[in-house]
PDB file of C-alpha atoms in Angstrom:
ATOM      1  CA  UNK A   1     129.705   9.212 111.569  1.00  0.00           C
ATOM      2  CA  UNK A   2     127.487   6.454 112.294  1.00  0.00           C
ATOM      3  CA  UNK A   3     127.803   4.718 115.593  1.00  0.00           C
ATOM      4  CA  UNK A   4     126.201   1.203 116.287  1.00  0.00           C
ATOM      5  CA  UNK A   5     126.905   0.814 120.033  1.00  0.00           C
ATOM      6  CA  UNK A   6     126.919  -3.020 121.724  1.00  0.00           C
ATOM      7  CA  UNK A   7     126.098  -2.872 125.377  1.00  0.00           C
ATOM      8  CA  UNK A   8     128.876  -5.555 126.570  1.00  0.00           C
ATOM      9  CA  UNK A   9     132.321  -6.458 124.670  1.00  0.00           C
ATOM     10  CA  UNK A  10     132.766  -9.144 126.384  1.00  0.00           C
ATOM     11  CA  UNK A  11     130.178 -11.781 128.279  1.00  0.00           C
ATOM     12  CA  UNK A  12     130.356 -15.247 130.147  1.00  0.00           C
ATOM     13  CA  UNK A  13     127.300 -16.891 131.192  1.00  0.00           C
ATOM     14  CA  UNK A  14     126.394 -20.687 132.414  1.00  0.00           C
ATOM     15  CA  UNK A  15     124.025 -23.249 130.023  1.00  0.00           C
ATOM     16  CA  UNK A  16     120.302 -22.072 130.635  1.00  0.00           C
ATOM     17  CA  UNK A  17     120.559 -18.421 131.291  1.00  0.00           C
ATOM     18  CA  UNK A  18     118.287 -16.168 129.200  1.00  0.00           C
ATOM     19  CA  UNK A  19     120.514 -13.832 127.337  1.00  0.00           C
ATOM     20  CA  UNK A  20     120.233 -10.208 126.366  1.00  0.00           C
ATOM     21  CA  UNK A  21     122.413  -8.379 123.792  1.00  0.00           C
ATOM     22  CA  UNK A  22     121.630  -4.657 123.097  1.00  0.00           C
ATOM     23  CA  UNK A  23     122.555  -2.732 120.420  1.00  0.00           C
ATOM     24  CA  UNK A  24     121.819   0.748 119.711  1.00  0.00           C
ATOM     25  CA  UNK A  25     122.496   2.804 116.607  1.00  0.00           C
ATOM     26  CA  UNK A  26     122.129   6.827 116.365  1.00  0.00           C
ATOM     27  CA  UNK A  27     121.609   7.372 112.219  1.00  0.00           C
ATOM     28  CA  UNK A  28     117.946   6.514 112.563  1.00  0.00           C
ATOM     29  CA  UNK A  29     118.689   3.895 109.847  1.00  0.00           C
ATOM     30  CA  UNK A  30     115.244   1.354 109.286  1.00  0.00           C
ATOM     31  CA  UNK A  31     117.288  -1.603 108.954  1.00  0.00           C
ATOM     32  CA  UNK A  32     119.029  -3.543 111.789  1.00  0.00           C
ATOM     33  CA  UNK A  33     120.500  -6.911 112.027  1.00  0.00           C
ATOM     34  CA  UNK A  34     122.294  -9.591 114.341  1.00  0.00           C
ATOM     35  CA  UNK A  35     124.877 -11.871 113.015  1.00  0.00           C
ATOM     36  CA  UNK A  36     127.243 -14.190 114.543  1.00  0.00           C
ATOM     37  CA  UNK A  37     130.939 -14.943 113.353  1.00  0.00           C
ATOM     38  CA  UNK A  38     132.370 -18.032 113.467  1.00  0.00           C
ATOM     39  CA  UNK A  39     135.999 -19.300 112.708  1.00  0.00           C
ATOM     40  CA  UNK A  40     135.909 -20.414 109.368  1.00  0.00           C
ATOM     41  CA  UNK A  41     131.914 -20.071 108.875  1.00  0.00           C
ATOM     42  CA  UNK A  42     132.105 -16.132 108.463  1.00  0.00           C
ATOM     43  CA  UNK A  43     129.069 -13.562 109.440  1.00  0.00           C
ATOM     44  CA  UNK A  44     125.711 -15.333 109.281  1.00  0.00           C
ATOM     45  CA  UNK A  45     122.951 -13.897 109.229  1.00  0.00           C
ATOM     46  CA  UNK A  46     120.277 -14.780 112.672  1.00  0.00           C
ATOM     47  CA  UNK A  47     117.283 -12.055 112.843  1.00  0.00           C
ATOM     48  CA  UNK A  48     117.425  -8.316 111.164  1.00  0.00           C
ATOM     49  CA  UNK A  49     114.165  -5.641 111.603  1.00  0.00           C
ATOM     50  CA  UNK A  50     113.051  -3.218 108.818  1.00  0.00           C
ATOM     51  CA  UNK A  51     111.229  -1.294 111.118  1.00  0.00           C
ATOM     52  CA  UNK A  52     109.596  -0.791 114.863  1.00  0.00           C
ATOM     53  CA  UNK A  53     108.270  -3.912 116.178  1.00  0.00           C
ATOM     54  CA  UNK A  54     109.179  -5.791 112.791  1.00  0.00           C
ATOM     55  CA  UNK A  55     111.407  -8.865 112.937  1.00  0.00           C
ATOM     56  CA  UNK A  56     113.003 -10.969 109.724  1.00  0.00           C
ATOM     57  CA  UNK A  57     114.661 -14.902 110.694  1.00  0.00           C
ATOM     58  CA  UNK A  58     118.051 -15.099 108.673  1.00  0.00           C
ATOM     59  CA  UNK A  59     119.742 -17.900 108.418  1.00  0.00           C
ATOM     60  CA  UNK A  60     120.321 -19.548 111.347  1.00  0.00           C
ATOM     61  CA  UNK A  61     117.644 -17.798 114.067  1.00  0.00           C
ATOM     62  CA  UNK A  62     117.152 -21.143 116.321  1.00  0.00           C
ATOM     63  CA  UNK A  63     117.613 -20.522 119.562  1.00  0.00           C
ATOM     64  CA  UNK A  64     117.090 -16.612 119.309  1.00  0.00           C
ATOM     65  CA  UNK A  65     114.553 -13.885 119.230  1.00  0.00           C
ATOM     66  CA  UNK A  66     114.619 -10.631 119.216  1.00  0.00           C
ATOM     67  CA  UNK A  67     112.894  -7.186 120.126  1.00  0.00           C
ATOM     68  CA  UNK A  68     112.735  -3.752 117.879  1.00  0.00           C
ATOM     69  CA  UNK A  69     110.945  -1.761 120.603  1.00  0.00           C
ATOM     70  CA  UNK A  70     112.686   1.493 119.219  1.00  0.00           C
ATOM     71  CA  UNK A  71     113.741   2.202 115.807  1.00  0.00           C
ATOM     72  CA  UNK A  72     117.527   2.874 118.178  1.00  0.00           C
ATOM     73  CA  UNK A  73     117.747  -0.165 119.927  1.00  0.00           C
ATOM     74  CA  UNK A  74     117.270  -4.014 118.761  1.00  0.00           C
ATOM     75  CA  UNK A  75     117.707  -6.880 121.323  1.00  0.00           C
ATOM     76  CA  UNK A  76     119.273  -9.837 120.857  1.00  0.00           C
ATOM     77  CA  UNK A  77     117.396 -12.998 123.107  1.00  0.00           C
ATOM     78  CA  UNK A  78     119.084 -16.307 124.178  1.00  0.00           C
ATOM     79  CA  UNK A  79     116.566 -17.555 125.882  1.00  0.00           C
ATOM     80  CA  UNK A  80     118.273 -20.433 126.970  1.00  0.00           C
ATOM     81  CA  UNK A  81     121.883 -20.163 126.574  1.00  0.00           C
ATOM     82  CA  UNK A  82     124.106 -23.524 125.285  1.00  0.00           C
ATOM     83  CA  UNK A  83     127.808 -24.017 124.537  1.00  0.00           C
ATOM     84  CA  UNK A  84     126.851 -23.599 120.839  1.00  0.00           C
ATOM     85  CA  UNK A  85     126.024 -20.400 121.134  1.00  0.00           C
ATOM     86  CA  UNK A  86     129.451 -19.330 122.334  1.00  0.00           C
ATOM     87  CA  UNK A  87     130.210 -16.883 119.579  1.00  0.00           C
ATOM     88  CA  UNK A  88     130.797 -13.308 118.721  1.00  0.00           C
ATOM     89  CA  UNK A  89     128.220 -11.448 117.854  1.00  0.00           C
ATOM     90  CA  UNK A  90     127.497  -8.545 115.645  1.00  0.00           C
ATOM     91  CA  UNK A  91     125.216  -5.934 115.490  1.00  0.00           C
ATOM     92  CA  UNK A  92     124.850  -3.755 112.139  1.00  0.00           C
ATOM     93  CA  UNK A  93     122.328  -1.168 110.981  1.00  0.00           C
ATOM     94  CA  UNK A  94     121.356   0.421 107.029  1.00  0.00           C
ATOM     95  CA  UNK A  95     119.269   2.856 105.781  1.00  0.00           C
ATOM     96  CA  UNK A  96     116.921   1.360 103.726  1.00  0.00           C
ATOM     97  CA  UNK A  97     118.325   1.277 100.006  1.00  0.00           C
ATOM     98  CA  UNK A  98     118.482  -0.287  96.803  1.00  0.00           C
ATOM     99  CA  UNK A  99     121.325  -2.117  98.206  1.00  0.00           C
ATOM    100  CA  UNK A 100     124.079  -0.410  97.928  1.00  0.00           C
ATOM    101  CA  UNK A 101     123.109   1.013 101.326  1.00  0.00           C
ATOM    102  CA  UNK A 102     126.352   0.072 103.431  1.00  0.00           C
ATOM    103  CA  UNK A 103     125.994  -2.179 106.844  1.00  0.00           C
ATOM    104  CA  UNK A 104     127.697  -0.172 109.890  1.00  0.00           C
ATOM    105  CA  UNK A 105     128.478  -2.844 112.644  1.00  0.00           C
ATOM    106  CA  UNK A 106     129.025  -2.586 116.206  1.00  0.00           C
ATOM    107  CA  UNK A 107     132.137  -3.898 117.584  1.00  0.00           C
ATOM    108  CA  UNK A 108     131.060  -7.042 118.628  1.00  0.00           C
ATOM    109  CA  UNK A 109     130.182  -8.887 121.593  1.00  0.00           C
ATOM    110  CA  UNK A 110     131.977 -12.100 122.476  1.00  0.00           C
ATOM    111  CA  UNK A 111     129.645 -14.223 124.323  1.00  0.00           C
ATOM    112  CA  UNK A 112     131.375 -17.306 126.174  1.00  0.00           C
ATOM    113  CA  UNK A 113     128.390 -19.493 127.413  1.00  0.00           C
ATOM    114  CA  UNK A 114     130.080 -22.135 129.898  1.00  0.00           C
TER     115      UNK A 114
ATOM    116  CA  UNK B   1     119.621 -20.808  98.902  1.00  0.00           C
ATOM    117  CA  UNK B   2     122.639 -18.739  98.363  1.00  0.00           C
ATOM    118  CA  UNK B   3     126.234 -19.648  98.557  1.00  0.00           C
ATOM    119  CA  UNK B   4     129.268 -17.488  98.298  1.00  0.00           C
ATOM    120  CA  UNK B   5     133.263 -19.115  98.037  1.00  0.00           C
ATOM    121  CA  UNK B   6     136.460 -17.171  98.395  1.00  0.00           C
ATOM    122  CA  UNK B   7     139.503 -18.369  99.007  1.00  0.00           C
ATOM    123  CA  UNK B   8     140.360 -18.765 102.947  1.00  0.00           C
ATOM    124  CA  UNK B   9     144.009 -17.175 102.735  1.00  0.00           C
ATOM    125  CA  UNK B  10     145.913 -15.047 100.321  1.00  0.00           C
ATOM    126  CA  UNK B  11     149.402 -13.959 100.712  1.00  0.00           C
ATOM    127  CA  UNK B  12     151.172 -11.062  99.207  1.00  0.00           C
ATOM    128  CA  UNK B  13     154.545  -8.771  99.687  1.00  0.00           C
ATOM    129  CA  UNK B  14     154.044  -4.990 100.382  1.00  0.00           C
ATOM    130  CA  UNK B  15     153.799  -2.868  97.192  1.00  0.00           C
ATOM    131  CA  UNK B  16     152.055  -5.714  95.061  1.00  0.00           C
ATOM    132  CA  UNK B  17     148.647  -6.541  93.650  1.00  0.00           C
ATOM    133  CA  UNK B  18     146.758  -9.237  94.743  1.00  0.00           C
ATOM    134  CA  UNK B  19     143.211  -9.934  93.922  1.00  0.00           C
ATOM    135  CA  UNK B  20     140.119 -11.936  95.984  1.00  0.00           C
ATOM    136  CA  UNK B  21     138.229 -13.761  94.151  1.00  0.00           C
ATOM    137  CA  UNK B  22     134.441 -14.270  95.068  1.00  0.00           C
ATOM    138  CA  UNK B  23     131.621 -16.505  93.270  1.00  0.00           C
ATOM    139  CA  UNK B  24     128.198 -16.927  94.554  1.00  0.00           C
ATOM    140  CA  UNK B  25     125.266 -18.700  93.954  1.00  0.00           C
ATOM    141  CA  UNK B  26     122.445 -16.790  94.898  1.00  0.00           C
ATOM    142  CA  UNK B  27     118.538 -16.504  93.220  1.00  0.00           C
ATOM    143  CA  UNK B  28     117.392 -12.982  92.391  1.00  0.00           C
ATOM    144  CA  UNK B  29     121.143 -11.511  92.278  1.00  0.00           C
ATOM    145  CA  UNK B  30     121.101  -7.507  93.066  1.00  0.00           C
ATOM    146  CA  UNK B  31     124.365  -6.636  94.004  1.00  0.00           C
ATOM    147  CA  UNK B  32     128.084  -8.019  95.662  1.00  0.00           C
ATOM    148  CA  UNK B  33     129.056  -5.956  98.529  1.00  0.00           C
ATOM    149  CA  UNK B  34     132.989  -6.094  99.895  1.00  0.00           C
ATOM    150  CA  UNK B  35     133.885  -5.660 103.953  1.00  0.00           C
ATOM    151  CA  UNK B  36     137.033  -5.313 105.516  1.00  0.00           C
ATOM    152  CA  UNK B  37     137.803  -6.676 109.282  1.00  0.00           C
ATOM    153  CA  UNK B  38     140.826  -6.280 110.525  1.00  0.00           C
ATOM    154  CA  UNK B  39     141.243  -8.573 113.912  1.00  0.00           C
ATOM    155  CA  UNK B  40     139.396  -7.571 116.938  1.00  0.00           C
ATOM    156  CA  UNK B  41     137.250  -4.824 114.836  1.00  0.00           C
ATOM    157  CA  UNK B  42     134.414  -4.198 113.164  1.00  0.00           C
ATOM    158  CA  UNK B  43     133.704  -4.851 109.386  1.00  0.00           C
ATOM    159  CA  UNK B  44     133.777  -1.804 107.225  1.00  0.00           C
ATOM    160  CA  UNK B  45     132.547  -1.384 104.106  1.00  0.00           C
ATOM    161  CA  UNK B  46     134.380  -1.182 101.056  1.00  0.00           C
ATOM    162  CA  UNK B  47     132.409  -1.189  97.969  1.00  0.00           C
ATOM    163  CA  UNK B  48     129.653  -2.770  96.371  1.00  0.00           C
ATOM    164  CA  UNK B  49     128.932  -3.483  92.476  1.00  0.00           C
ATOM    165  CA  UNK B  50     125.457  -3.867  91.261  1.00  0.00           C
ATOM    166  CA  UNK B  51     126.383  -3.589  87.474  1.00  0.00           C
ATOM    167  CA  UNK B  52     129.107  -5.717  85.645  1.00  0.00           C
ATOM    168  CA  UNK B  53     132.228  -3.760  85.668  1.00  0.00           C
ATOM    169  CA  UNK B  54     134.869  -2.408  87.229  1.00  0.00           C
ATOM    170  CA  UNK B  55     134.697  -0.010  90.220  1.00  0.00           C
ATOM    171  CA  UNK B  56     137.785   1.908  91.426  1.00  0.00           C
ATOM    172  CA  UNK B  57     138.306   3.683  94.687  1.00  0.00           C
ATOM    173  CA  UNK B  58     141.713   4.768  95.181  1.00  0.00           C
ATOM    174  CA  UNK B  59     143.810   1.625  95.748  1.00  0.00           C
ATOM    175  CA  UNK B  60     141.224  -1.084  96.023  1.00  0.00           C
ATOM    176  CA  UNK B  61     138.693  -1.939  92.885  1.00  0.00           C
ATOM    177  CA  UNK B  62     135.928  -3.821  92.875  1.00  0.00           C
ATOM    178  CA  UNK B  63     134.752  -5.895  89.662  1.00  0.00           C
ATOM    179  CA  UNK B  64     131.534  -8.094  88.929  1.00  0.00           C
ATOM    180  CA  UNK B  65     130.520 -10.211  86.402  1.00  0.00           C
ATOM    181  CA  UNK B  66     127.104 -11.356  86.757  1.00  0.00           C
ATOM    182  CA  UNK B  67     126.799 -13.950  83.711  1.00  0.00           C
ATOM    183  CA  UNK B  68     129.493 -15.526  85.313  1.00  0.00           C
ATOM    184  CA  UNK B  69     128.386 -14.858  88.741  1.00  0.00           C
ATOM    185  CA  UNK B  70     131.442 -13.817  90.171  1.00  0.00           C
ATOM    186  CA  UNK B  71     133.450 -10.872  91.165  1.00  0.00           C
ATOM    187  CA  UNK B  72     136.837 -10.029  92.364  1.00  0.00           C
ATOM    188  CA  UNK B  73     138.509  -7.539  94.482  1.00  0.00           C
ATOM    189  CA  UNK B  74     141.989  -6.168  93.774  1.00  0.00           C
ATOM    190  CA  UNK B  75     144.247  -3.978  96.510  1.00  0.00           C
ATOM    191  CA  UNK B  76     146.882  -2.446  94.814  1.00  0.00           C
ATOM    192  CA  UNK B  77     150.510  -1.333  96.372  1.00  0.00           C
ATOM    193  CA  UNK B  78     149.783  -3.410  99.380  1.00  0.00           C
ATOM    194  CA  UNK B  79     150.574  -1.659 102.322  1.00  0.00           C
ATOM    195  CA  UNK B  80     151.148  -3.621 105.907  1.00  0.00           C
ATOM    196  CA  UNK B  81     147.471  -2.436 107.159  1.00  0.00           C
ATOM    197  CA  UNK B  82     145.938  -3.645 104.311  1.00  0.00           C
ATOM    198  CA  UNK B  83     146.749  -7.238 106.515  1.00  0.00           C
ATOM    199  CA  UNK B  84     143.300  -8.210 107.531  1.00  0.00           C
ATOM    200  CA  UNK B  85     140.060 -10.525 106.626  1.00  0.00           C
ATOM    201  CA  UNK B  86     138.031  -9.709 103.452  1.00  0.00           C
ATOM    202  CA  UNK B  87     133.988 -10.526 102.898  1.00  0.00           C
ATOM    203  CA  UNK B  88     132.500 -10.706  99.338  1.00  0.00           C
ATOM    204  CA  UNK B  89     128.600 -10.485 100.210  1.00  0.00           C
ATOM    205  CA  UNK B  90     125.402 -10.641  98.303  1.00  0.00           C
ATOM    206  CA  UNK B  91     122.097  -8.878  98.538  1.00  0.00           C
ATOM    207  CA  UNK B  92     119.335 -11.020  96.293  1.00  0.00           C
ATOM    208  CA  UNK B  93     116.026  -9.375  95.437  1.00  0.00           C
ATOM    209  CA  UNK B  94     114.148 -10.639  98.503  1.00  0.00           C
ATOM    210  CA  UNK B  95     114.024  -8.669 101.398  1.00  0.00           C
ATOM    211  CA  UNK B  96     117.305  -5.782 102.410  1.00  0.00           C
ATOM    212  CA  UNK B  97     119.619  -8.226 103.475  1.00  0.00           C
ATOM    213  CA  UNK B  98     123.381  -9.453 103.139  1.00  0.00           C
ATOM    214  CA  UNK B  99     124.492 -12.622 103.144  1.00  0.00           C
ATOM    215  CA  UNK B 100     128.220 -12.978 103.559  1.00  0.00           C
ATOM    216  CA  UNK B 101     131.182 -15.152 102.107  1.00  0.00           C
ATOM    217  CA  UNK B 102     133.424 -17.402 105.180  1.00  0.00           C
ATOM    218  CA  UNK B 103     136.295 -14.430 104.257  1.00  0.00           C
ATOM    219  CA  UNK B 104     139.457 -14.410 102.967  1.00  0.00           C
ATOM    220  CA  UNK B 105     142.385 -13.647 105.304  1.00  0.00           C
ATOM    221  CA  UNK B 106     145.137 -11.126 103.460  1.00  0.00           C
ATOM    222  CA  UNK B 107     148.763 -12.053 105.018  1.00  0.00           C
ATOM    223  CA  UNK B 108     151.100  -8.478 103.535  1.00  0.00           C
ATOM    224  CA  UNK B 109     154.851  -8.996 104.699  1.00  0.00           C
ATOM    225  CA  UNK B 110     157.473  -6.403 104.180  1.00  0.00           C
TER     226      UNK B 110
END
Protein backbone atom coordinates (compact mmCIF):
# COMPACT_ATOMS: atom_id res chain seq x y z
CA UNK A 1 0.00 0.00 0.00
CA UNK A 2 1.06 3.41 -0.55
CA UNK A 3 1.99 5.50 2.41
CA UNK A 4 2.29 9.41 2.21
CA UNK A 5 3.66 10.20 5.70
CA UNK A 6 3.17 14.06 7.26
CA UNK A 7 5.84 14.83 9.78
CA UNK A 8 3.42 16.64 12.46
CA UNK A 9 -0.55 16.03 12.92
CA UNK A 10 -0.93 18.68 14.70
CA UNK A 11 1.09 22.30 14.88
CA UNK A 12 0.71 25.80 16.67
CA UNK A 13 2.98 28.50 15.85
CA UNK A 14 2.94 32.54 16.50
CA UNK A 15 2.48 35.26 13.30
CA UNK A 16 6.05 35.48 11.61
CA UNK A 17 7.55 32.12 12.14
CA UNK A 18 8.95 30.39 9.03
CA UNK A 19 7.10 27.17 8.67
CA UNK A 20 8.11 23.73 7.55
CA UNK A 21 5.73 20.87 6.61
CA UNK A 22 7.31 17.54 5.43
CA UNK A 23 5.85 14.98 3.68
CA UNK A 24 7.29 11.86 2.53
CA UNK A 25 5.84 9.18 0.28
CA UNK A 26 7.45 5.52 -0.30
CA UNK A 27 5.78 4.45 -4.02
CA UNK A 28 8.41 6.49 -5.80
CA UNK A 29 5.41 8.21 -7.48
CA UNK A 30 6.77 11.59 -9.80
CA UNK A 31 3.97 13.61 -8.77
CA UNK A 32 3.49 15.35 -5.37
CA UNK A 33 1.28 18.05 -4.18
CA UNK A 34 0.22 20.37 -1.14
CA UNK A 35 -3.29 21.42 -0.65
CA UNK A 36 -5.09 23.07 2.06
CA UNK A 37 -8.80 22.37 3.24
CA UNK A 38 -10.94 24.80 4.29
CA UNK A 39 -14.55 24.67 5.80
CA UNK A 40 -16.72 25.14 3.06
CA UNK A 41 -13.85 26.03 0.36
CA UNK A 42 -12.78 22.23 -0.05
CA UNK A 43 -9.02 21.00 -1.10
CA UNK A 44 -7.23 23.71 -3.07
CA UNK A 45 -4.65 23.26 -4.76
CA UNK A 46 -1.08 25.55 -3.43
CA UNK A 47 2.27 24.02 -5.12
CA UNK A 48 2.61 20.20 -6.58
CA UNK A 49 6.29 18.85 -8.21
CA UNK A 50 6.49 16.46 -11.23
CA UNK A 51 9.83 15.67 -10.48
CA UNK A 52 13.29 16.39 -8.37
CA UNK A 53 13.86 19.95 -7.91
CA UNK A 54 10.64 20.81 -10.08
CA UNK A 55 7.91 22.97 -8.55
CA UNK A 56 4.19 23.84 -10.18
CA UNK A 57 2.03 27.13 -8.26
CA UNK A 58 -1.70 25.86 -7.96
CA UNK A 59 -4.14 27.87 -7.08
CA UNK A 60 -3.58 29.73 -4.28
CA UNK A 61 0.56 29.45 -3.66
CA UNK A 62 0.94 33.12 -1.95
CA UNK A 63 2.59 32.96 0.94
CA UNK A 64 4.28 29.45 0.26
CA UNK A 65 7.15 27.73 -1.38
CA UNK A 66 8.28 24.68 -1.49
CA UNK A 67 11.34 22.19 -1.89
CA UNK A 68 11.49 18.66 -3.97
CA UNK A 69 15.05 17.87 -2.85
CA UNK A 70 14.17 14.03 -3.14
CA UNK A 71 11.78 12.43 -5.36
CA UNK A 72 10.47 11.00 -1.28
CA UNK A 73 10.14 14.06 0.41
CA UNK A 74 8.46 17.59 -0.64
CA UNK A 75 8.48 20.56 1.83
CA UNK A 76 5.96 22.72 2.48
CA UNK A 77 7.45 26.66 3.39
CA UNK A 78 5.55 29.38 5.38
CA UNK A 79 7.92 31.66 5.38
CA UNK A 80 6.18 33.97 7.38
CA UNK A 81 3.34 32.48 9.11
CA UNK A 82 -0.27 34.66 9.48
CA UNK A 83 -3.65 33.79 11.01
CA UNK A 84 -4.79 33.06 7.41
CA UNK A 85 -2.84 30.40 7.04
CA UNK A 86 -4.37 28.51 9.93
CA UNK A 87 -5.56 25.50 8.00
CA UNK A 88 -5.16 21.84 7.48
CA UNK A 89 -3.01 20.79 5.21
CA UNK A 90 -2.61 17.94 2.86
CA UNK A 91 -0.02 16.22 1.31
CA UNK A 92 -0.78 13.73 -1.74
CA UNK A 93 1.44 11.93 -4.24
CA UNK A 94 0.59 10.08 -8.11
CA UNK A 95 2.37 8.27 -10.43
CA UNK A 96 2.47 10.06 -13.39
CA UNK A 97 -0.65 9.03 -15.63
CA UNK A 98 -3.09 9.86 -18.09
CA UNK A 99 -5.14 10.89 -15.24
CA UNK A 100 -6.74 8.36 -13.96
CA UNK A 101 -3.63 7.95 -11.80
CA UNK A 102 -5.27 8.15 -8.18
CA UNK A 103 -3.96 10.96 -5.49
CA UNK A 104 -2.84 9.08 -2.11
CA UNK A 105 -2.90 11.79 0.71
CA UNK A 106 -1.27 12.00 3.93
CA UNK A 107 -3.34 12.46 6.90
CA UNK A 108 -3.11 15.91 7.28
CA UNK A 109 -1.51 18.43 9.28
CA UNK A 110 -3.55 20.99 11.18
CA UNK A 111 -1.56 24.05 11.45
CA UNK A 112 -2.98 26.68 14.09
CA UNK A 113 -0.86 29.90 13.49
CA UNK A 114 -1.74 32.24 16.61
CA UNK B 1 -10.31 28.94 -14.81
CA UNK B 2 -12.12 25.94 -13.62
CA UNK B 3 -15.06 25.66 -11.36
CA UNK B 4 -16.69 22.62 -9.93
CA UNK B 5 -20.44 22.80 -7.79
CA UNK B 6 -21.94 20.02 -5.75
CA UNK B 7 -24.34 20.25 -3.45
CA UNK B 8 -22.98 21.04 0.28
CA UNK B 9 -25.26 18.34 2.12
CA UNK B 10 -27.23 15.32 1.14
CA UNK B 11 -29.25 13.25 3.41
CA UNK B 12 -30.35 9.71 3.06
CA UNK B 13 -31.79 6.58 5.29
CA UNK B 14 -29.65 3.35 5.40
CA UNK B 15 -30.43 0.89 2.55
CA UNK B 16 -31.32 3.73 -0.06
CA UNK B 17 -29.83 5.35 -3.13
CA UNK B 18 -28.79 8.66 -3.20
CA UNK B 19 -26.82 10.31 -5.87
CA UNK B 20 -24.10 13.54 -5.86
CA UNK B 21 -24.35 15.53 -8.36
CA UNK B 22 -21.18 17.39 -9.76
CA UNK B 23 -20.86 20.06 -12.75
CA UNK B 24 -17.73 21.79 -13.64
CA UNK B 25 -16.50 24.28 -15.73
CA UNK B 26 -13.16 23.58 -16.65
CA UNK B 27 -11.03 24.29 -20.28
CA UNK B 28 -9.33 21.24 -21.77
CA UNK B 29 -11.68 18.64 -19.78
CA UNK B 30 -9.75 15.07 -19.33
CA UNK B 31 -11.38 13.37 -16.74
CA UNK B 32 -13.78 13.74 -13.19
CA UNK B 33 -12.19 12.01 -10.38
CA UNK B 34 -14.46 11.11 -7.00
CA UNK B 35 -12.75 11.13 -3.18
CA UNK B 36 -14.14 10.06 -0.12
CA UNK B 37 -13.17 11.74 3.47
CA UNK B 38 -14.62 10.61 6.20
CA UNK B 39 -13.92 13.21 9.31
CA UNK B 40 -10.51 13.41 10.69
CA UNK B 41 -9.04 11.18 7.62
CA UNK B 42 -7.58 11.22 4.60
CA UNK B 43 -9.35 11.39 1.13
CA UNK B 44 -9.47 8.16 -0.74
CA UNK B 45 -10.10 7.61 -4.01
CA UNK B 46 -13.07 6.30 -5.47
CA UNK B 47 -13.28 6.40 -9.13
CA UNK B 48 -12.65 8.48 -11.94
CA UNK B 49 -14.50 8.69 -15.51
CA UNK B 50 -12.68 9.96 -18.48
CA UNK B 51 -15.35 8.73 -21.06
CA UNK B 52 -19.18 9.51 -20.91
CA UNK B 53 -20.80 6.68 -19.19
CA UNK B 54 -21.44 4.84 -16.46
CA UNK B 55 -18.80 3.19 -14.21
CA UNK B 56 -19.77 0.62 -11.54
CA UNK B 57 -17.73 -0.62 -8.65
CA UNK B 58 -19.63 -2.65 -6.35
CA UNK B 59 -22.05 -0.30 -4.54
CA UNK B 60 -20.94 3.10 -5.68
CA UNK B 61 -21.06 4.16 -9.66
CA UNK B 62 -19.67 6.81 -11.17
CA UNK B 63 -21.30 8.55 -14.38
CA UNK B 64 -20.08 11.51 -16.72
CA UNK B 65 -21.48 13.36 -19.28
CA UNK B 66 -19.13 15.59 -20.89
CA UNK B 67 -21.51 17.56 -23.45
CA UNK B 68 -23.24 18.44 -20.52
CA UNK B 69 -20.29 18.78 -18.38
CA UNK B 70 -21.43 17.07 -15.51
CA UNK B 71 -21.32 13.86 -13.67
CA UNK B 72 -22.91 12.19 -10.79
CA UNK B 73 -22.10 9.71 -8.21
CA UNK B 74 -24.61 7.18 -6.86
CA UNK B 75 -24.01 4.90 -3.42
CA UNK B 76 -26.36 2.32 -3.37
CA UNK B 77 -27.84 0.39 -0.07
CA UNK B 78 -26.40 3.08 2.07
CA UNK B 79 -24.75 1.72 4.86
CA UNK B 80 -23.94 3.99 8.21
CA UNK B 81 -20.06 4.30 7.07
CA UNK B 82 -20.90 5.41 3.92
CA UNK B 83 -21.62 8.88 6.35
CA UNK B 84 -18.82 11.08 5.25
CA UNK B 85 -17.73 14.12 2.75
CA UNK B 86 -17.63 13.46 -1.04
CA UNK B 87 -15.19 15.43 -3.77
CA UNK B 88 -16.08 15.45 -7.53
CA UNK B 89 -12.58 16.67 -9.06
CA UNK B 90 -11.27 17.51 -12.45
CA UNK B 91 -8.01 16.98 -14.22
CA UNK B 92 -7.94 19.47 -17.55
CA UNK B 93 -5.31 18.87 -20.21
CA UNK B 94 -2.69 21.19 -18.72
CA UNK B 95 -0.29 19.91 -16.51
CA UNK B 96 -1.15 16.34 -13.93
CA UNK B 97 -3.21 18.05 -11.63
CA UNK B 98 -6.67 17.91 -9.70
CA UNK B 99 -8.67 20.50 -8.91
CA UNK B 100 -11.38 19.70 -6.43
CA UNK B 101 -15.20 20.50 -5.82
CA UNK B 102 -16.03 22.41 -1.92
CA UNK B 103 -17.61 18.55 -1.17
CA UNK B 104 -20.69 17.28 -0.41
CA UNK B 105 -21.34 16.04 3.14
CA UNK B 106 -23.50 12.48 3.09
CA UNK B 107 -25.72 12.44 6.49
CA UNK B 108 -26.98 8.10 6.45
CA UNK B 109 -29.36 7.57 9.57
CA UNK B 110 -30.67 4.22 10.54
Amino acid sequence: DVKVTQSSRYLVKRTGEKVFLECVQDMDHENMFWYRQDPGLGLRLIYFSYDVKMKEKGDIPEGYSVSREKKERFSLILESASTNQTSMYLCASSTQGLGNSPLHFGNGTRLTVT
Amino acid sequence: GQSLEQPSEVTAVEGAIVQINCTYQTSGFYGLSWYQQHDGGAPTFLSYNALDGLEETGRFSSFLSRSDSYGYLLLQELQMKDSASYFCAVMNTGFQKLVFGTGTRLLVSP
